[in-house]
Tab-separated table of C-alpha atoms and ligand atoms in Angstrom:
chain	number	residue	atom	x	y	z
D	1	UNK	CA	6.756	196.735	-107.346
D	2	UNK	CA	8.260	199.978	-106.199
D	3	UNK	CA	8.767	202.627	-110.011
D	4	UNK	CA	12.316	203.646	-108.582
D	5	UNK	CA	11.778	206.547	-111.287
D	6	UNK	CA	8.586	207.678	-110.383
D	7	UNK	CA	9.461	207.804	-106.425
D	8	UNK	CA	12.124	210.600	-107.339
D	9	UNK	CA	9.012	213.189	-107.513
D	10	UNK	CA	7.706	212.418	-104.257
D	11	UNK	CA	9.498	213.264	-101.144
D	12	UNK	CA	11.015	210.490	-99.331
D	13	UNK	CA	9.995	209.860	-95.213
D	14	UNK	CA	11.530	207.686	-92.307
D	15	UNK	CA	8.820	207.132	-89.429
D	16	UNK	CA	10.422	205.864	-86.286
D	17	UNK	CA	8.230	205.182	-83.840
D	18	UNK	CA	4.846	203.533	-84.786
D	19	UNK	CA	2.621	203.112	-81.920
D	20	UNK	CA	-0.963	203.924	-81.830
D	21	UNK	CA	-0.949	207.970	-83.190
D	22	UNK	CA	1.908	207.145	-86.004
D	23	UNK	CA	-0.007	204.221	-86.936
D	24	UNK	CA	-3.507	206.254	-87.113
D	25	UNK	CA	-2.055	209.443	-88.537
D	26	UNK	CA	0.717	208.277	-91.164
D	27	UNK	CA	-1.194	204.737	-91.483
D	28	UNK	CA	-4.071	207.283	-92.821
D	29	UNK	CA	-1.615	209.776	-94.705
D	30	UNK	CA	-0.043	207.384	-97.243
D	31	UNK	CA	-2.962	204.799	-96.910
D	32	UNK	CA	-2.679	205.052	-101.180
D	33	UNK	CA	1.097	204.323	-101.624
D	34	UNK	CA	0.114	201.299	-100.529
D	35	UNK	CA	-1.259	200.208	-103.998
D	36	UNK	CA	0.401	203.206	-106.248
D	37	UNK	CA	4.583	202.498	-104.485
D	38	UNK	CA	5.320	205.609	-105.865
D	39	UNK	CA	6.995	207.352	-102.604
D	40	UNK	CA	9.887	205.911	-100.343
D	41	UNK	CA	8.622	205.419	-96.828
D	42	UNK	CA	11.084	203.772	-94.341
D	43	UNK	CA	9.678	202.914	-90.549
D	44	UNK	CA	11.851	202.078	-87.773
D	45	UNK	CA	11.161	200.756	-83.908
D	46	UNK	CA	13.105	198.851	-81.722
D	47	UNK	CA	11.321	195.531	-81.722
D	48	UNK	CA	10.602	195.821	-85.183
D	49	UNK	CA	7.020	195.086	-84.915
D	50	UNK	CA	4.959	197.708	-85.223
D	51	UNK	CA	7.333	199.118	-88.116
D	52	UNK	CA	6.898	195.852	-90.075
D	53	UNK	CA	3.084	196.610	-89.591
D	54	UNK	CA	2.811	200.568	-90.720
D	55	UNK	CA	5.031	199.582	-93.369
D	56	UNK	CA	2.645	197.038	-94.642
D	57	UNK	CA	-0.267	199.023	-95.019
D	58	UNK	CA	1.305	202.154	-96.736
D	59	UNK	CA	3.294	200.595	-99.079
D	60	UNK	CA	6.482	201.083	-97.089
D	61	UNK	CA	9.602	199.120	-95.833
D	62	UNK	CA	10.982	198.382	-92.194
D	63	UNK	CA	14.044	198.954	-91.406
D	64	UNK	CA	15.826	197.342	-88.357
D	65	UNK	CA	18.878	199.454	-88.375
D	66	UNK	CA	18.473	203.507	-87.969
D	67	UNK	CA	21.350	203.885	-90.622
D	68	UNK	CA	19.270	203.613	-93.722
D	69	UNK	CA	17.408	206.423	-92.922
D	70	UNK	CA	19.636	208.723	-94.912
D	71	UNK	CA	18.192	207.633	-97.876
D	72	UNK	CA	15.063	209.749	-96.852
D	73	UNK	CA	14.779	213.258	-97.093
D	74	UNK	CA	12.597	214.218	-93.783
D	75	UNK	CA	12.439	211.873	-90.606
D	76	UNK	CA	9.314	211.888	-88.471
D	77	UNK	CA	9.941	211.467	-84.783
D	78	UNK	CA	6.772	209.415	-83.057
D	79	UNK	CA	7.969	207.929	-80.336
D	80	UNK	CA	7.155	209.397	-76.746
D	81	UNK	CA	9.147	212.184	-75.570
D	82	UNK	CA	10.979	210.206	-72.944
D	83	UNK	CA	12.286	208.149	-75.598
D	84	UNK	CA	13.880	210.846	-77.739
D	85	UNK	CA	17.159	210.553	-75.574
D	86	UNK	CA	17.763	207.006	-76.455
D	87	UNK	CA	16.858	207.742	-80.606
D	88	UNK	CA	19.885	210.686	-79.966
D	89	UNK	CA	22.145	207.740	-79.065
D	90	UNK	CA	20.882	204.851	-81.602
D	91	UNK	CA	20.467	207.816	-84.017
D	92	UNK	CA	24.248	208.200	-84.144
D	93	UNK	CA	24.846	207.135	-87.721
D	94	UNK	CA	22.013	209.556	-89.764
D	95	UNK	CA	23.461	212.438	-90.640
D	96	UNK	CA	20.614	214.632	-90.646
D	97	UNK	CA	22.233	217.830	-92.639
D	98	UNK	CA	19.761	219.551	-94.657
D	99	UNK	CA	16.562	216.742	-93.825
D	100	UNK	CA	13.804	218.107	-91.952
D	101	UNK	CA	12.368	216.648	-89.023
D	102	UNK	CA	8.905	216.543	-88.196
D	103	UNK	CA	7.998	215.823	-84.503
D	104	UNK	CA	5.257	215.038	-82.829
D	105	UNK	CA	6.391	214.985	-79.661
D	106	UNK	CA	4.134	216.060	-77.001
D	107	UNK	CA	5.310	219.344	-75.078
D	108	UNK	CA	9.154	219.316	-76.641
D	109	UNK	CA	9.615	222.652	-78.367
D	110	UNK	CA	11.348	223.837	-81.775
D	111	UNK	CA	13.959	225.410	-79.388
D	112	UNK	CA	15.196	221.903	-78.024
D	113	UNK	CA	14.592	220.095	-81.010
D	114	UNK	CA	16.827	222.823	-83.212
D	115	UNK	CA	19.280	222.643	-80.425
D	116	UNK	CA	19.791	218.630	-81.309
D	117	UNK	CA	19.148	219.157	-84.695
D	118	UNK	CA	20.916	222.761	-85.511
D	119	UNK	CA	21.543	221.541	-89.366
D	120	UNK	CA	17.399	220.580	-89.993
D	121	UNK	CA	14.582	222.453	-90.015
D	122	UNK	CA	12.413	221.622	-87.819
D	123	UNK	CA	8.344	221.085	-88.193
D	124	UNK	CA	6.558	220.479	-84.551
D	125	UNK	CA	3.080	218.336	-85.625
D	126	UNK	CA	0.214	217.570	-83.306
D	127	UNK	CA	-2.633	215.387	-84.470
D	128	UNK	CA	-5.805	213.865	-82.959
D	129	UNK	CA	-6.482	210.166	-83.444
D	130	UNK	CA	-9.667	210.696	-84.954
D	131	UNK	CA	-7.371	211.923	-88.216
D	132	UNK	CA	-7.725	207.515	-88.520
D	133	UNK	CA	-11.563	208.157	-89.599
D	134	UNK	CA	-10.617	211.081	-91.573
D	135	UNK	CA	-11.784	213.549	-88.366
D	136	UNK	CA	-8.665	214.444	-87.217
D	137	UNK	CA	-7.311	218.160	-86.102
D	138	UNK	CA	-3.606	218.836	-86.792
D	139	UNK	CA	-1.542	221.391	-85.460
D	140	UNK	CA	1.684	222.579	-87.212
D	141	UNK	CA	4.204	225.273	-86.033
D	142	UNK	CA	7.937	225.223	-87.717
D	143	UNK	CA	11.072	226.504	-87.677
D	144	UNK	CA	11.872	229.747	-90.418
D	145	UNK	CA	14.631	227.208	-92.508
D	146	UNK	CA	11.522	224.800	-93.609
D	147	UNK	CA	11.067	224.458	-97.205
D	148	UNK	CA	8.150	225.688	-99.453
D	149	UNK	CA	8.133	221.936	-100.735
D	150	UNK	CA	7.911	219.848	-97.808
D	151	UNK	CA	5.561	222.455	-95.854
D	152	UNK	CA	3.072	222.317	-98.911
D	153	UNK	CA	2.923	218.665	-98.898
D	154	UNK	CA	2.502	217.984	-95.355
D	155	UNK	CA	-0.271	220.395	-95.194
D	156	UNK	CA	-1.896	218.943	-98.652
D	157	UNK	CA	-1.613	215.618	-97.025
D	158	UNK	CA	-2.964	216.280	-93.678
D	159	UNK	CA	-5.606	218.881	-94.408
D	160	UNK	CA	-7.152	215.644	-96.497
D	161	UNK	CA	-7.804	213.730	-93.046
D	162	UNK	CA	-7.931	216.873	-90.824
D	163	UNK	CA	-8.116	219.879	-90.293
D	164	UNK	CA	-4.793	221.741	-90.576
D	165	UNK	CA	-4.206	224.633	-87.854
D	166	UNK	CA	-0.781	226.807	-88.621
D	167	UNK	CA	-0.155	229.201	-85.347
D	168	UNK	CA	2.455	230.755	-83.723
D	169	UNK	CA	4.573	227.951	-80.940
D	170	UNK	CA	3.897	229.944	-78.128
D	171	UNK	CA	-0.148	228.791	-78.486
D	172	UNK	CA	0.777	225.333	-79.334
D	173	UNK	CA	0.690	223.711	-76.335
D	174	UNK	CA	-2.731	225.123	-74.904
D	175	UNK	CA	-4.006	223.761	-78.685
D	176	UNK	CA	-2.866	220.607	-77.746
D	177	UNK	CA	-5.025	220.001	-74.836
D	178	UNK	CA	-7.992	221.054	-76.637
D	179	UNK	CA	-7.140	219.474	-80.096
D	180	UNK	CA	-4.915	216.291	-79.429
D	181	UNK	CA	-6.276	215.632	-75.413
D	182	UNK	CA	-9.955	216.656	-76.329
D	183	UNK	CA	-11.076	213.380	-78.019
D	184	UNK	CA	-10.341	211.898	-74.246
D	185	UNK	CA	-12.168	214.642	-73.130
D	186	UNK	CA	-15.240	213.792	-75.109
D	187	UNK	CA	-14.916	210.686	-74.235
D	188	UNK	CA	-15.004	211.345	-70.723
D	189	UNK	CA	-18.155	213.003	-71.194
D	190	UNK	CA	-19.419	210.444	-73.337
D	191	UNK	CA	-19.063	207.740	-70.557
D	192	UNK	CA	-21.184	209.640	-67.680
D	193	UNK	CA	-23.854	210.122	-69.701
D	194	UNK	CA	-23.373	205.963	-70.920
D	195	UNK	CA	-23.627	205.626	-67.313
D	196	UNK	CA	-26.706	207.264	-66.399
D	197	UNK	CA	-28.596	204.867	-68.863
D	198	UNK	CA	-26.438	201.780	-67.733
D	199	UNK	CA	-27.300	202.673	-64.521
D	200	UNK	CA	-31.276	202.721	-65.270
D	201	UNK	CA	-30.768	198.842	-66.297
D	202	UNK	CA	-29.986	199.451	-70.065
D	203	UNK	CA	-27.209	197.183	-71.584
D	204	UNK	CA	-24.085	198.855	-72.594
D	205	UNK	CA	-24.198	198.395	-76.317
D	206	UNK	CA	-27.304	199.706	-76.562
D	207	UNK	CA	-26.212	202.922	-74.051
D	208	UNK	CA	-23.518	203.577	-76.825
D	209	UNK	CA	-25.547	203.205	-79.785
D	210	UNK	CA	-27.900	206.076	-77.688
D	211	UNK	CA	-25.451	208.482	-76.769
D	212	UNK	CA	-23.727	208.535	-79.729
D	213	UNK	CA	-26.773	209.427	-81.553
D	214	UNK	CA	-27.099	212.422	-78.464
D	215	UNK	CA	-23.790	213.474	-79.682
D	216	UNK	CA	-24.154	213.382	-83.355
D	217	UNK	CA	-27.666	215.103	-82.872
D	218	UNK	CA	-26.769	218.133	-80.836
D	219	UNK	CA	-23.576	218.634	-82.857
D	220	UNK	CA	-25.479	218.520	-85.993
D	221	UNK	CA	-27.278	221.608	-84.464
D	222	UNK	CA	-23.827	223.196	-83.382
D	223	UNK	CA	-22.889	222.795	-87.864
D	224	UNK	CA	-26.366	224.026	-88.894
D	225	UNK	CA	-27.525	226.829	-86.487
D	226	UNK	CA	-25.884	230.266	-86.739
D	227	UNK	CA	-26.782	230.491	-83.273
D	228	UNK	CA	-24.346	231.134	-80.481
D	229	UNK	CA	-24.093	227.385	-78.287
D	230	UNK	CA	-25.573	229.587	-75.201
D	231	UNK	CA	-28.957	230.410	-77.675
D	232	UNK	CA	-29.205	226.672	-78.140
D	233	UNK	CA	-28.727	225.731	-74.679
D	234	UNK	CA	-31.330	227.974	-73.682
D	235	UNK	CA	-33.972	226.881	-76.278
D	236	UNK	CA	-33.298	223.293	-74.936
D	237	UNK	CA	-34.410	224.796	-71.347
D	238	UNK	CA	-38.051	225.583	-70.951
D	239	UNK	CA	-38.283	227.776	-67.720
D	240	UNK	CA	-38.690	225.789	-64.334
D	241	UNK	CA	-37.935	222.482	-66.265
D	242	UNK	CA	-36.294	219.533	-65.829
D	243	UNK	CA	-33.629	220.469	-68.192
D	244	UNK	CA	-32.831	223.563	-66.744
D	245	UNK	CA	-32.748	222.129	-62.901
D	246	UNK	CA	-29.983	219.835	-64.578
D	247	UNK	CA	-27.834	222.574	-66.427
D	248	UNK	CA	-28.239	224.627	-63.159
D	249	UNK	CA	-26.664	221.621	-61.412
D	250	UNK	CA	-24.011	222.140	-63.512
D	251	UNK	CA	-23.580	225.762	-62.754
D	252	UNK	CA	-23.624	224.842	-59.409
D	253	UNK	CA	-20.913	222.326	-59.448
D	254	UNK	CA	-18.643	224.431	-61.949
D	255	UNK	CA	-18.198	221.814	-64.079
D	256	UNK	CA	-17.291	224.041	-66.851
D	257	UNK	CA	-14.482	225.722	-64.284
D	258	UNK	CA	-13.440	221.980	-64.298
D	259	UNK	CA	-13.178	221.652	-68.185
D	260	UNK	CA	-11.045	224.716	-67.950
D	261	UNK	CA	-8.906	223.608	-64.660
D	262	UNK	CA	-8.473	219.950	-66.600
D	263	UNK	CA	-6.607	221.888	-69.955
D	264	UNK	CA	-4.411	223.831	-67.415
D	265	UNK	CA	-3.324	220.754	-65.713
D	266	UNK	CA	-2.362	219.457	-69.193
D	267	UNK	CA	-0.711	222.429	-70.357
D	268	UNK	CA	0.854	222.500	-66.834
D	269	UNK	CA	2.416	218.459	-67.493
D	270	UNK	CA	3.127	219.892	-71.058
D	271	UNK	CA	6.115	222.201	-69.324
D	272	UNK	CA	7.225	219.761	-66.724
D	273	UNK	CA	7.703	217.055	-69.972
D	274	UNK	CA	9.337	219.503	-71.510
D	275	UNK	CA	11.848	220.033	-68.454
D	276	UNK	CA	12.486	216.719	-67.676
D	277	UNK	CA	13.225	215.958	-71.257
D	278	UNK	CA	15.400	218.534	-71.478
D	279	UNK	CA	17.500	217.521	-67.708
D	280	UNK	CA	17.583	214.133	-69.560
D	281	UNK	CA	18.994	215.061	-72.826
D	282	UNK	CA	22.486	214.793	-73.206
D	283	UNK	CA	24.700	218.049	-72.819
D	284	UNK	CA	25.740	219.408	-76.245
D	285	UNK	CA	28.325	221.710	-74.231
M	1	NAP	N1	-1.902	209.307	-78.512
M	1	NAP	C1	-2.311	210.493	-78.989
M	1	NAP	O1	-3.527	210.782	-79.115
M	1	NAP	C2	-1.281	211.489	-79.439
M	1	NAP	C3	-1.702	212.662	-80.069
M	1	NAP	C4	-0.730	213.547	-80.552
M	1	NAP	C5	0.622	213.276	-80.357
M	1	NAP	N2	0.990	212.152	-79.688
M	1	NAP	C6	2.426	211.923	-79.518
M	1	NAP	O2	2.735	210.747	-80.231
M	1	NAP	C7	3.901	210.154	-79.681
M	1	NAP	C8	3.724	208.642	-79.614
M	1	NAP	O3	2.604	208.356	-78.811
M	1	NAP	P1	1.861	206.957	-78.958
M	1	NAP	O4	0.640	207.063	-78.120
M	1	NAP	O5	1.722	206.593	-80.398
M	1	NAP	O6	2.960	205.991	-78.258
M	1	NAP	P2	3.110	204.401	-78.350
M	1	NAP	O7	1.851	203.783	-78.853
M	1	NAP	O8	3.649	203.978	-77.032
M	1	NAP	O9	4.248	204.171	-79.456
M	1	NAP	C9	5.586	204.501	-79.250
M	1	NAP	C10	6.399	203.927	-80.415
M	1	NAP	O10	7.746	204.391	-80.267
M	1	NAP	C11	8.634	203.302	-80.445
M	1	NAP	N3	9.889	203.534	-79.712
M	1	NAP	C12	10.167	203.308	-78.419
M	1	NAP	N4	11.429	203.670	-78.124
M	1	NAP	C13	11.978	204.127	-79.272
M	1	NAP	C14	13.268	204.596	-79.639
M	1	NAP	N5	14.245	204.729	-78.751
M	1	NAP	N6	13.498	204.925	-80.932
M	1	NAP	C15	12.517	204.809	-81.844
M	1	NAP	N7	11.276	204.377	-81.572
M	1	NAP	C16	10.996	204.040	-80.293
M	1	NAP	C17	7.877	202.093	-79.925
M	1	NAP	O11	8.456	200.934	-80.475
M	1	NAP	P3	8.001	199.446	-80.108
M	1	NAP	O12	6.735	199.247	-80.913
M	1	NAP	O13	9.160	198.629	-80.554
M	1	NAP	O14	7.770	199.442	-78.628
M	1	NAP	C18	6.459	202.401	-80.456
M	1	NAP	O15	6.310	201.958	-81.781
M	1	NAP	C19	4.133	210.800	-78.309
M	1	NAP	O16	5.271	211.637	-78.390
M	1	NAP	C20	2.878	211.620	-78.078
M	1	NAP	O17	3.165	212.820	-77.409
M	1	NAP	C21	0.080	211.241	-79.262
């Protein structure tokens, strides 16, 4: 049973959009209200389902019209970029004076966002899914009009399931590709080396089970040694050995050039979203 009183201490939020990153990062944020009711959470999508969902597990309510949003003091945009011309349109009855919106909205900049919001502040958000095992990395740069209040609480809540990066816009996007892209990046890297064993005739579950421990092994080092990475790679490589004829391998195939190359391409996509976004918007002129 929602404490109508006690809800009037916590800031109220609309979610619209819950796919697969509102779902881990907000499904992980308010995972408590679910059993304590004591903040108003609204969640909108089109079809409805996905809203119904989030709003299940935190404790929240789905709405299936836009309008009762105003009864919610900041409104989180989650849907993909592309879709933020249509929520302009359906968004036509919130009048979103004086609420701030936080976005997480890959490559779409405070500049646009104030532009179609010029009465909000504005606070641009970028987490990493694994914020849904309490792992997570989450960027945060805002517009100057943001209050004390909401600021502090975002933060308090996210810096419980990740950690919280504040930093200037204009190094947002490049923090994106490492932060919010990375995980896929691991990933990647996690799968060739799956493949090697998988190759050799090993079954797949048990290829996972041994990589991950590889992982979790060599990045317990990374936590515990005060050595630089480069100290620890060379310890690993005894001269002449067969660890050394594969890192040189590496060298020779610039694979770390082609770590570097694949954040620039990102970053690179991160502009052109941000252009075609903006030729899609509707003119405010
Ligand atoms: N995936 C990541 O790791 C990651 C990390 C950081 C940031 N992001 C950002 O998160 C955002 C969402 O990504 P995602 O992977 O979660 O996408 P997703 O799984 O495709 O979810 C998109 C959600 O938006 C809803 N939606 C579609 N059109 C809408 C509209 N016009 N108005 C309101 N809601 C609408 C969809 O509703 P239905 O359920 O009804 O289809 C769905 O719930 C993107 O902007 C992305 O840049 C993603």
């Amino acid at each position: 049973m929602l404490d109508v009183k006690n809800t009037k201490l916590y800031i109220s939020y609309g979610i619209v959009g819950c796919g697969n990153m509102s779902q881990a990062f907000f499904g992980r944020l308010f995972k408590d209200n679910k059993n304590k009711q004591r903040r108003v959470i609204m969640t909108y999508t089109p079809s409805n389902t996905r809203a119904h969902e989030l709003a299940d597990s935190i404790g929240g309510t789905s709405v299936k019209n836009l309008k009762y949003l105003n009864h919610t003091e900041v409104i989180c945009l989650c849907f993909k970029p592309q879709q933020l011309k249509r929520f302009l349109t359906d968004a036509r009855e919130i009048d979103f004076s004086g609420k701030t919106i936080v976005s997480i909205l890959a490559g779409v900049d405070l500049k646009t966002l104030k532009e179609y919001f010029p009465n909000s502040p504005i606070i641009r958000l970028m987490p990493s899914m694994p914020v849904e095992n309490g792992q997570g990395i989450s960027l945060i740069s805002h517009t100057d009009d943001v209050s004390k209040k909401v600021l502090d609480e975002l933060e308090l809540l996210s810096s419980k399931h990740s950690m919280v990066i504040k930093l200037e816009e204009k190094l947002f996007d490049k923090l994106t590709l490492v932060t919010s892209s990375g995980p896929a990046f691991v990933y990647y890297l996690f799968a060739s080396f799956a493949k090697s064993l998988e190759e050799a005739g090993i079954r797949k579950d048990n290829s996972k089970e041994i990589i991950h421990k590889l992982f979790l092994g060599a990045l317990s080092m990374i936590k515990n040694d005060k050595r630089d990475v480069e100290d620890l790679i060379a310890d690993v490589c005894s001269f002449k050995g067969v660890t050394a004829a594969g890192i040189e391998e590496l060298g020779r195939q610039n694979v770390s050039e082609s770590i570097l190359g694949a954040i620039d391409k990102g970053v690179e996509r991160s502009r052109e979203l941000q252009s075609e976004v903006r030729s899609d918007l509707p003119n405010l002129q």
